[in-house]
XYZ file of C-alpha atoms in Angstrom:
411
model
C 0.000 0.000 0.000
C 1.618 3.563 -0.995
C 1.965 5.930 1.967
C 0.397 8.720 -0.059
C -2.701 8.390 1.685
C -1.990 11.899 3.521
C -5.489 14.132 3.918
C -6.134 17.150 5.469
C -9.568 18.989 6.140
C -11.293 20.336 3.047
C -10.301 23.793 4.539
C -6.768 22.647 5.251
C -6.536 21.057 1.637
C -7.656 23.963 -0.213
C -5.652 26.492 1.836
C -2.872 23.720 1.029
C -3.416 23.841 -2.490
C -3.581 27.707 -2.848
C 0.036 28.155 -1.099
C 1.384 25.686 -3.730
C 0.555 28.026 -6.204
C 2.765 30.193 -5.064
C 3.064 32.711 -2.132
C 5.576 35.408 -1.076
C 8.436 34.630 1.045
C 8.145 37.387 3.845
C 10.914 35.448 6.332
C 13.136 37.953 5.735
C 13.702 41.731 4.807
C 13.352 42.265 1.007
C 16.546 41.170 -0.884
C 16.846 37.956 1.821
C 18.900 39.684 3.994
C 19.096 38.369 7.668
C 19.031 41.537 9.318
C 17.098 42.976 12.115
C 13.538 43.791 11.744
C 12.248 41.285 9.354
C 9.396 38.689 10.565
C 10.539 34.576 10.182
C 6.255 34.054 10.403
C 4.590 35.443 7.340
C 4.909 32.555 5.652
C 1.566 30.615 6.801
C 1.237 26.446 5.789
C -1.582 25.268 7.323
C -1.214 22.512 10.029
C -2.020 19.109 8.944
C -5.436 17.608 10.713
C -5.389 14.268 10.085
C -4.218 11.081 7.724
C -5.775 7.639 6.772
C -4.314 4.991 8.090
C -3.849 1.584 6.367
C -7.685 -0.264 7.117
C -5.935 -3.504 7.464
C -2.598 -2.476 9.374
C -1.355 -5.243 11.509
C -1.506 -4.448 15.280
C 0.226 -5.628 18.348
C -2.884 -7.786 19.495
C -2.644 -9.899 16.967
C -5.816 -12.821 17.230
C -5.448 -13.097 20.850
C -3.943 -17.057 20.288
C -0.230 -17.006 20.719
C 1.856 -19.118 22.961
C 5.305 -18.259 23.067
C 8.022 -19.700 25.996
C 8.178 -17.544 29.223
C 11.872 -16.700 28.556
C 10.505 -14.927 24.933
C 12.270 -10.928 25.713
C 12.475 -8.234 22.983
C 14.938 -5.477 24.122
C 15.321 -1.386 23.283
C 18.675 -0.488 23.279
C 19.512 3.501 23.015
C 19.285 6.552 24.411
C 17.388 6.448 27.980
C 19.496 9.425 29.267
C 22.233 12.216 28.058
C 21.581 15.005 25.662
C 19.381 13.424 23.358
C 17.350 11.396 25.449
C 13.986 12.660 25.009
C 14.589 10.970 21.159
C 14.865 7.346 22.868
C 12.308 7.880 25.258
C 9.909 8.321 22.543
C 10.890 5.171 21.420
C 10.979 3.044 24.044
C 7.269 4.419 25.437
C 6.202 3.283 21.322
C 7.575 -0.763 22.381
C 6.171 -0.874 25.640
C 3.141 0.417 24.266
C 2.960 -2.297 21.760
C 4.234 -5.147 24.511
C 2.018 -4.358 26.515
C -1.744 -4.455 23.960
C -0.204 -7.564 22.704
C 0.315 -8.993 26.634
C -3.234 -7.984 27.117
C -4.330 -9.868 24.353
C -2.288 -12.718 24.126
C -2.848 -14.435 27.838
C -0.453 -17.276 26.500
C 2.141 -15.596 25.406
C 3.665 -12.810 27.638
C 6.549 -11.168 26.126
C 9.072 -9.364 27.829
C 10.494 -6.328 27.537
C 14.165 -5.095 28.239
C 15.628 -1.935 28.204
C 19.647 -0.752 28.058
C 20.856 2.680 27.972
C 23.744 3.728 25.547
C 23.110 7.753 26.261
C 23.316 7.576 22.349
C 26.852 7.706 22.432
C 28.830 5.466 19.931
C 31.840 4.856 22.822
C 28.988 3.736 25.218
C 26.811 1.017 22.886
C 28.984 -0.962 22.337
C 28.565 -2.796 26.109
C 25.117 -2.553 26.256
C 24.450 -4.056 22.599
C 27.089 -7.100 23.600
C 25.257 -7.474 27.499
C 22.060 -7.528 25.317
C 23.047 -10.289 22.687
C 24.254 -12.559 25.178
C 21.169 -12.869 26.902
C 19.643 -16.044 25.380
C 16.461 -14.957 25.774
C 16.333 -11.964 23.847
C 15.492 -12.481 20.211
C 14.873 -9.224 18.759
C 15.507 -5.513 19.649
C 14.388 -2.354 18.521
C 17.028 0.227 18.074
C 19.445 1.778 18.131
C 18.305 5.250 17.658
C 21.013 7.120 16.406
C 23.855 6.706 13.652
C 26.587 6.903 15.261
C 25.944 3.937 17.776
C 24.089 1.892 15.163
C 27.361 1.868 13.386
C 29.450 1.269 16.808
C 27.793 -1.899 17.218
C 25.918 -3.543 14.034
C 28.890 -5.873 13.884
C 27.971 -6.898 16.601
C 24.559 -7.771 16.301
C 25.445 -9.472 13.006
C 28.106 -11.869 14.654
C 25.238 -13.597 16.559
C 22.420 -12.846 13.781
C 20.211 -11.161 16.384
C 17.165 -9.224 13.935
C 17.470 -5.148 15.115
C 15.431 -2.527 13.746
C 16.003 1.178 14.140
C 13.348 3.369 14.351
C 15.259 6.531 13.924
C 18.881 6.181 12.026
C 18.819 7.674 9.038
C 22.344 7.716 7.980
C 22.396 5.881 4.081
C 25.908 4.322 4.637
C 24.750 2.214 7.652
C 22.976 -0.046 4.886
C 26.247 -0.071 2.671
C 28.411 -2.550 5.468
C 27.202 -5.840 4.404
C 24.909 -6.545 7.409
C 21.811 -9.179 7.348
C 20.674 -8.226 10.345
C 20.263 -4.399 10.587
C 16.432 -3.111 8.905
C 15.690 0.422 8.697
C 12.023 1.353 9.840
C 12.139 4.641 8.003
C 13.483 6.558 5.199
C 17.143 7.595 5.183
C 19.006 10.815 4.835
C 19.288 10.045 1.142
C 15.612 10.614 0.846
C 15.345 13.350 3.413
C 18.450 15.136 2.305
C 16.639 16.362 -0.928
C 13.284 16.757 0.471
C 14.429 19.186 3.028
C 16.188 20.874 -0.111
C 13.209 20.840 -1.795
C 10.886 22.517 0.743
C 13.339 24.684 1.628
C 13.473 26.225 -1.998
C 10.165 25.212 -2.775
C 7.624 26.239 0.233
C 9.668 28.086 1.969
C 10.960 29.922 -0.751
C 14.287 30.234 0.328
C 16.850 32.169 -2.270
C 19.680 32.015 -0.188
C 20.845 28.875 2.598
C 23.018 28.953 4.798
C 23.880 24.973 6.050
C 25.553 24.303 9.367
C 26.171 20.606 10.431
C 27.804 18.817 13.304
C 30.179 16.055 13.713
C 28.449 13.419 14.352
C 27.727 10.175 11.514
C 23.920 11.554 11.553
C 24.879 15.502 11.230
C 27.651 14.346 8.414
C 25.595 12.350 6.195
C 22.016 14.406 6.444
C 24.543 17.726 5.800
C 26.105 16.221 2.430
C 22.653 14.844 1.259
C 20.569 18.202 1.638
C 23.842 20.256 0.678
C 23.420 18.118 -2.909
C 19.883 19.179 -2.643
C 20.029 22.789 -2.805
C 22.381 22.972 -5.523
C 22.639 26.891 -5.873
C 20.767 27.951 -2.882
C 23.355 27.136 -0.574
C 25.470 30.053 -0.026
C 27.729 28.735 2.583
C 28.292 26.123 5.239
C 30.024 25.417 8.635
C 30.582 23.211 11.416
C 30.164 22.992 15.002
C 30.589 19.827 17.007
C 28.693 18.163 19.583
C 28.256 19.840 22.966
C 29.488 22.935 21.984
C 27.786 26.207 23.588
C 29.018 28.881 21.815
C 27.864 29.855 18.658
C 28.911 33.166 17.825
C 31.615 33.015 15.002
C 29.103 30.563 13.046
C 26.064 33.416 13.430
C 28.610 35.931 12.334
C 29.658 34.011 9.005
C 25.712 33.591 8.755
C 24.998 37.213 9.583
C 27.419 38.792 6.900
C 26.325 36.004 3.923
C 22.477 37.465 4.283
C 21.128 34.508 4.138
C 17.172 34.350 4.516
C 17.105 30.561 5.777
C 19.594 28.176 7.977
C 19.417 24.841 8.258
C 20.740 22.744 10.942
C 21.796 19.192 10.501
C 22.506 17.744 13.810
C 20.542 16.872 17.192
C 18.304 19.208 19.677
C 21.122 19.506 22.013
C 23.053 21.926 20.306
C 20.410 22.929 17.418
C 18.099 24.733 20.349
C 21.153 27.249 21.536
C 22.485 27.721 18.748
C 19.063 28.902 16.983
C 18.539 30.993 20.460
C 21.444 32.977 19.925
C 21.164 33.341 16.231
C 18.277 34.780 16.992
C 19.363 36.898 19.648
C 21.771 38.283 17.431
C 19.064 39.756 15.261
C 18.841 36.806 12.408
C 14.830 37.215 11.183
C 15.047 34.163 9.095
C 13.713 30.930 8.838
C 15.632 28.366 10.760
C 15.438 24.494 9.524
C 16.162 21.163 11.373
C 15.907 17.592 10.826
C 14.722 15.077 12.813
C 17.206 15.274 15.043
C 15.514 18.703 16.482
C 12.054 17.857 15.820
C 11.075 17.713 19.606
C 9.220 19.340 22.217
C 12.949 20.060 24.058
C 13.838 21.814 21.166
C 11.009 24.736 21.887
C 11.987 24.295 25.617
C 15.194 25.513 24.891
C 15.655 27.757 22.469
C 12.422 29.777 23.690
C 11.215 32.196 21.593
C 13.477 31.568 19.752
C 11.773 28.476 18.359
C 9.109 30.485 16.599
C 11.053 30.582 13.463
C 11.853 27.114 13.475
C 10.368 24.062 10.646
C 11.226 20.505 10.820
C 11.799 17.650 8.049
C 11.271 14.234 9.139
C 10.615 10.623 7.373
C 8.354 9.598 10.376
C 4.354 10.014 10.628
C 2.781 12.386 13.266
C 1.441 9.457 15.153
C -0.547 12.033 17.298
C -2.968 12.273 14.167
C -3.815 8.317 14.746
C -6.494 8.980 17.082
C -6.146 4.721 19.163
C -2.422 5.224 18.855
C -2.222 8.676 20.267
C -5.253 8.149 22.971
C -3.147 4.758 23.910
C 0.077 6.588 24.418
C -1.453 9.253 26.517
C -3.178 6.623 28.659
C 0.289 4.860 29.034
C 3.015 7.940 29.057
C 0.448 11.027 30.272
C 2.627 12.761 26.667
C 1.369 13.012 23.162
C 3.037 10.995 20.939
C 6.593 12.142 20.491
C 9.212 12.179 17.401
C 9.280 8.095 16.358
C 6.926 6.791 19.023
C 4.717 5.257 16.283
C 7.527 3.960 14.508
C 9.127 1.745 17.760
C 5.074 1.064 17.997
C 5.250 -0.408 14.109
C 8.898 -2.167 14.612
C 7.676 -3.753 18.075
C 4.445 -5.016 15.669
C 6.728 -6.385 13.210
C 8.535 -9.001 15.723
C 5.370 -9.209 18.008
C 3.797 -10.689 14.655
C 6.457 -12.945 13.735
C 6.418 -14.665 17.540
C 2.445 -15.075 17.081
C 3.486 -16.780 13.872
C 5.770 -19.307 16.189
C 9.224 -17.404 15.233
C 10.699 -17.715 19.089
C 13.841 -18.060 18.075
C 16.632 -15.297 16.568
C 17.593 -17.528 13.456
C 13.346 -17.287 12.598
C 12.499 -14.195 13.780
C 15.115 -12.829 11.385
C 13.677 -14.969 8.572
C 10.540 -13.201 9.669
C 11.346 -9.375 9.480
C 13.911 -10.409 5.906
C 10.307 -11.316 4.180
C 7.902 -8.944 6.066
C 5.322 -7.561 3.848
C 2.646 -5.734 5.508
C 1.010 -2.533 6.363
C 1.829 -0.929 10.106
C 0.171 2.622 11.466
C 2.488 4.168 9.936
C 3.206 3.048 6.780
C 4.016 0.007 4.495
C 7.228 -2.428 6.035
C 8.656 -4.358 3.528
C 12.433 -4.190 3.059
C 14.699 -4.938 0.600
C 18.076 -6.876 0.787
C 20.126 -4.304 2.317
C 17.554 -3.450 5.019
C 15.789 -0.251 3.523
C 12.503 0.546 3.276
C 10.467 1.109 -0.743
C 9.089 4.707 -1.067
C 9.406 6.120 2.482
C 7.560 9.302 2.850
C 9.529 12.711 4.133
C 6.488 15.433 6.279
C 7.198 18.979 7.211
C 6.728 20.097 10.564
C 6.314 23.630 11.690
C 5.971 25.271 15.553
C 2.654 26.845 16.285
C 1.509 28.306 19.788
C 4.475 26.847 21.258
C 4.122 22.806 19.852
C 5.806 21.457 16.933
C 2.691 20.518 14.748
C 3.054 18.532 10.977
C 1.866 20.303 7.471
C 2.002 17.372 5.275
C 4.448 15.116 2.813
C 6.902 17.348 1.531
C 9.757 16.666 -1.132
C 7.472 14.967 -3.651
């Protein structure tokens, strides 16, 4: 089933339709200059209101018949704490959401569910993911969030052919080492790359980009894939590097190229000050992120700041799934966050193969290698390096203080 099932109100569609026709760019002072006194929210795309879902999506419940062997565990391993936590919290609440419907229904077969914390740092995975694979009784794990761990440790999981799926890791390379046992449960920065391009140049209107990435295997590839992207547009580039603080000779290069739109390729952590103080410095453009920023601690803090901010991200706004999002609130007291539907749809892929009697690691991965079904969130069927057909990139804008989605962009 094709993803491009995205609706909006009639209202929201035809509003929709009229700023694809072309609308003036007011982000910036005339001429695109980043100067002071411009306004970064003329520009107004509507908020998406709500998408179809697939009607015959398989969900965690399954028929309610399964028997599976006490000792059956699935495992999260990422980020539960450090900078970027918030990303692998999301996550995690998705799985235990989807453990715990199929627990409900399944009295016979009561999976488990462990969790290990890497912070999402590379250095730190790589003990976790080995703890995690010598447990005997895990047989499948969602994760790792990031890029940089998921390349740390894949070696890893491939030595003992234990089935992973990330729902967050976009870099394209991580597909390129060979591995059998590493899916993807979104699109990667090779599709993003140019749809962020493309909406920046496109919607946004952007004449003149300004591209700052950081060092890490996520901020590297997503920078050199949307760089490609906007071909002419991009007017200059720089880098920063993780946990940095101070921003200032960046903004300056940014201030003096008057550029009318940044876009920042790396995680919340440094993305939220460093759009805080561009902004403080008088910069009235449009500031861009990936979804590496696209969460609620990136309006926490950068502040006011964050009113010029849009997002790109290859994941569904599970908060317009009306059971998915009422679910997660029930279970987390949050709306759904930045990839909580797709650990949901990843947990649903191995939940399904154990109903289906795969209770072993050798199976299971047999299971997700010829998966070919509809989740919440979009068609899973992979092909032989672990990628998902035709993933679908959405925009994401902040309104009254919440980041809020405006539709498939990039296509």
């Amino acid at each position: 089933m094709n993803r491009k099932k995205v609706m909006t109100t009639l209202a929201a569609a035809a509003t929709f339709g009229m700023l694809l026709g072309g609308c003036a760019n007011q982000a910036a002072p005339a001429g695109g200059g980043a100067t002071e006194g411009g306004s970064s929210s003329a520009i107004n795309i509507p908020a998406l209101t709500s998408i179809e879902t697939p009607k015959d999506a398989v969900l965690p419940a399954g028929d309610g018949k399964a028997v599976c062997p006490a000792t059956t565990t699935l495992a999260y391993i990422g980020a539960q704490t450090g900078a970027n936590a918030q990303l692998g919290i999301n996550i995690f609440q998705g799985i235990q959401l989807a453990i715990n419907e199929h627990n409900a229904a399944n009295p016979e077969c009561q999976v488990a569910f462990k969790k290990f914390d890497t912070e999402g740092d590379p250095n730190k995975a790589t003990g976790p993911v080995t703890q995690a694979t010598k447990e005997e009784g895990i047989i499948g794990v969602v994760g790792l969030p990031f890029s940089g761990e998921s390349k740390a440790t894949g070696n890893i999981f491939e030595q003992v052919k234990m089935v992973h799926i990330t729902p967050a890791a976009t870099n394209p390379g991580l597909t390129e080492n060979g591995w059998t046992t590493f899916f993807r449960g979104l699109g990667n920065d090779a599709v993003q790359g140019p749809a962020a391009a493309k909406f920046m140049t496109g919607k946004l209107e952007a004449k003149k980009v300004y591209l700052v990435q950081d060092d890490s295997e996520y901020g590297i590839g997503l920078g050199k894939t949307t760089s490609d992207g906007l071909g002419d547009a991009l007017i200059g580039t720089d880098k920063v590097t993780q946990g940095q603080k101070d921003f200032s000779a960046t903004i300056s290069k940014i201030m003096n190229s008057k550029a009318d739109a940044v876009f920042y390729s790396g995680y919340y952590a440094e993305g939220a000050p460093f759009d805080q103080q561009l902004v403080a410095k008088g910069y009235t453009g449009t500031f861009i992120g990936p979804d590496g920023l696209k969460d609620d601690q990136f309006i926490k803090q950068a502040g006011d700041a964050s009113k010029n901010a849009y997002f790109t991200c290859p994941c569904i706004p599970g908060e317009l799934i009306p059971s998915f999002a009422k679910a997660y609130k029930a279970l987390t007291n949050m709306d759904p966050g930045t990839y909580s539907i797709e650990g949901y749809d990843a947990t649903t892929v191995l939940l399904a193969g154990i109903d289906a009697g795969k209770q072993d690691r050798a199976s299971l991965l047999d299971w997700v290698k010829n998966y070919d079904a509809d989740g919440l969130s979009k068609h899973y069927k992979w092909n032989d390096k672990g990628e998902l057909q035709a993933p679908t990139v959405y925009g994401y804008k902040v309104e009254n203080s919440k980041i809020v989605p405006i539709g498939a962009i990039g296509e």
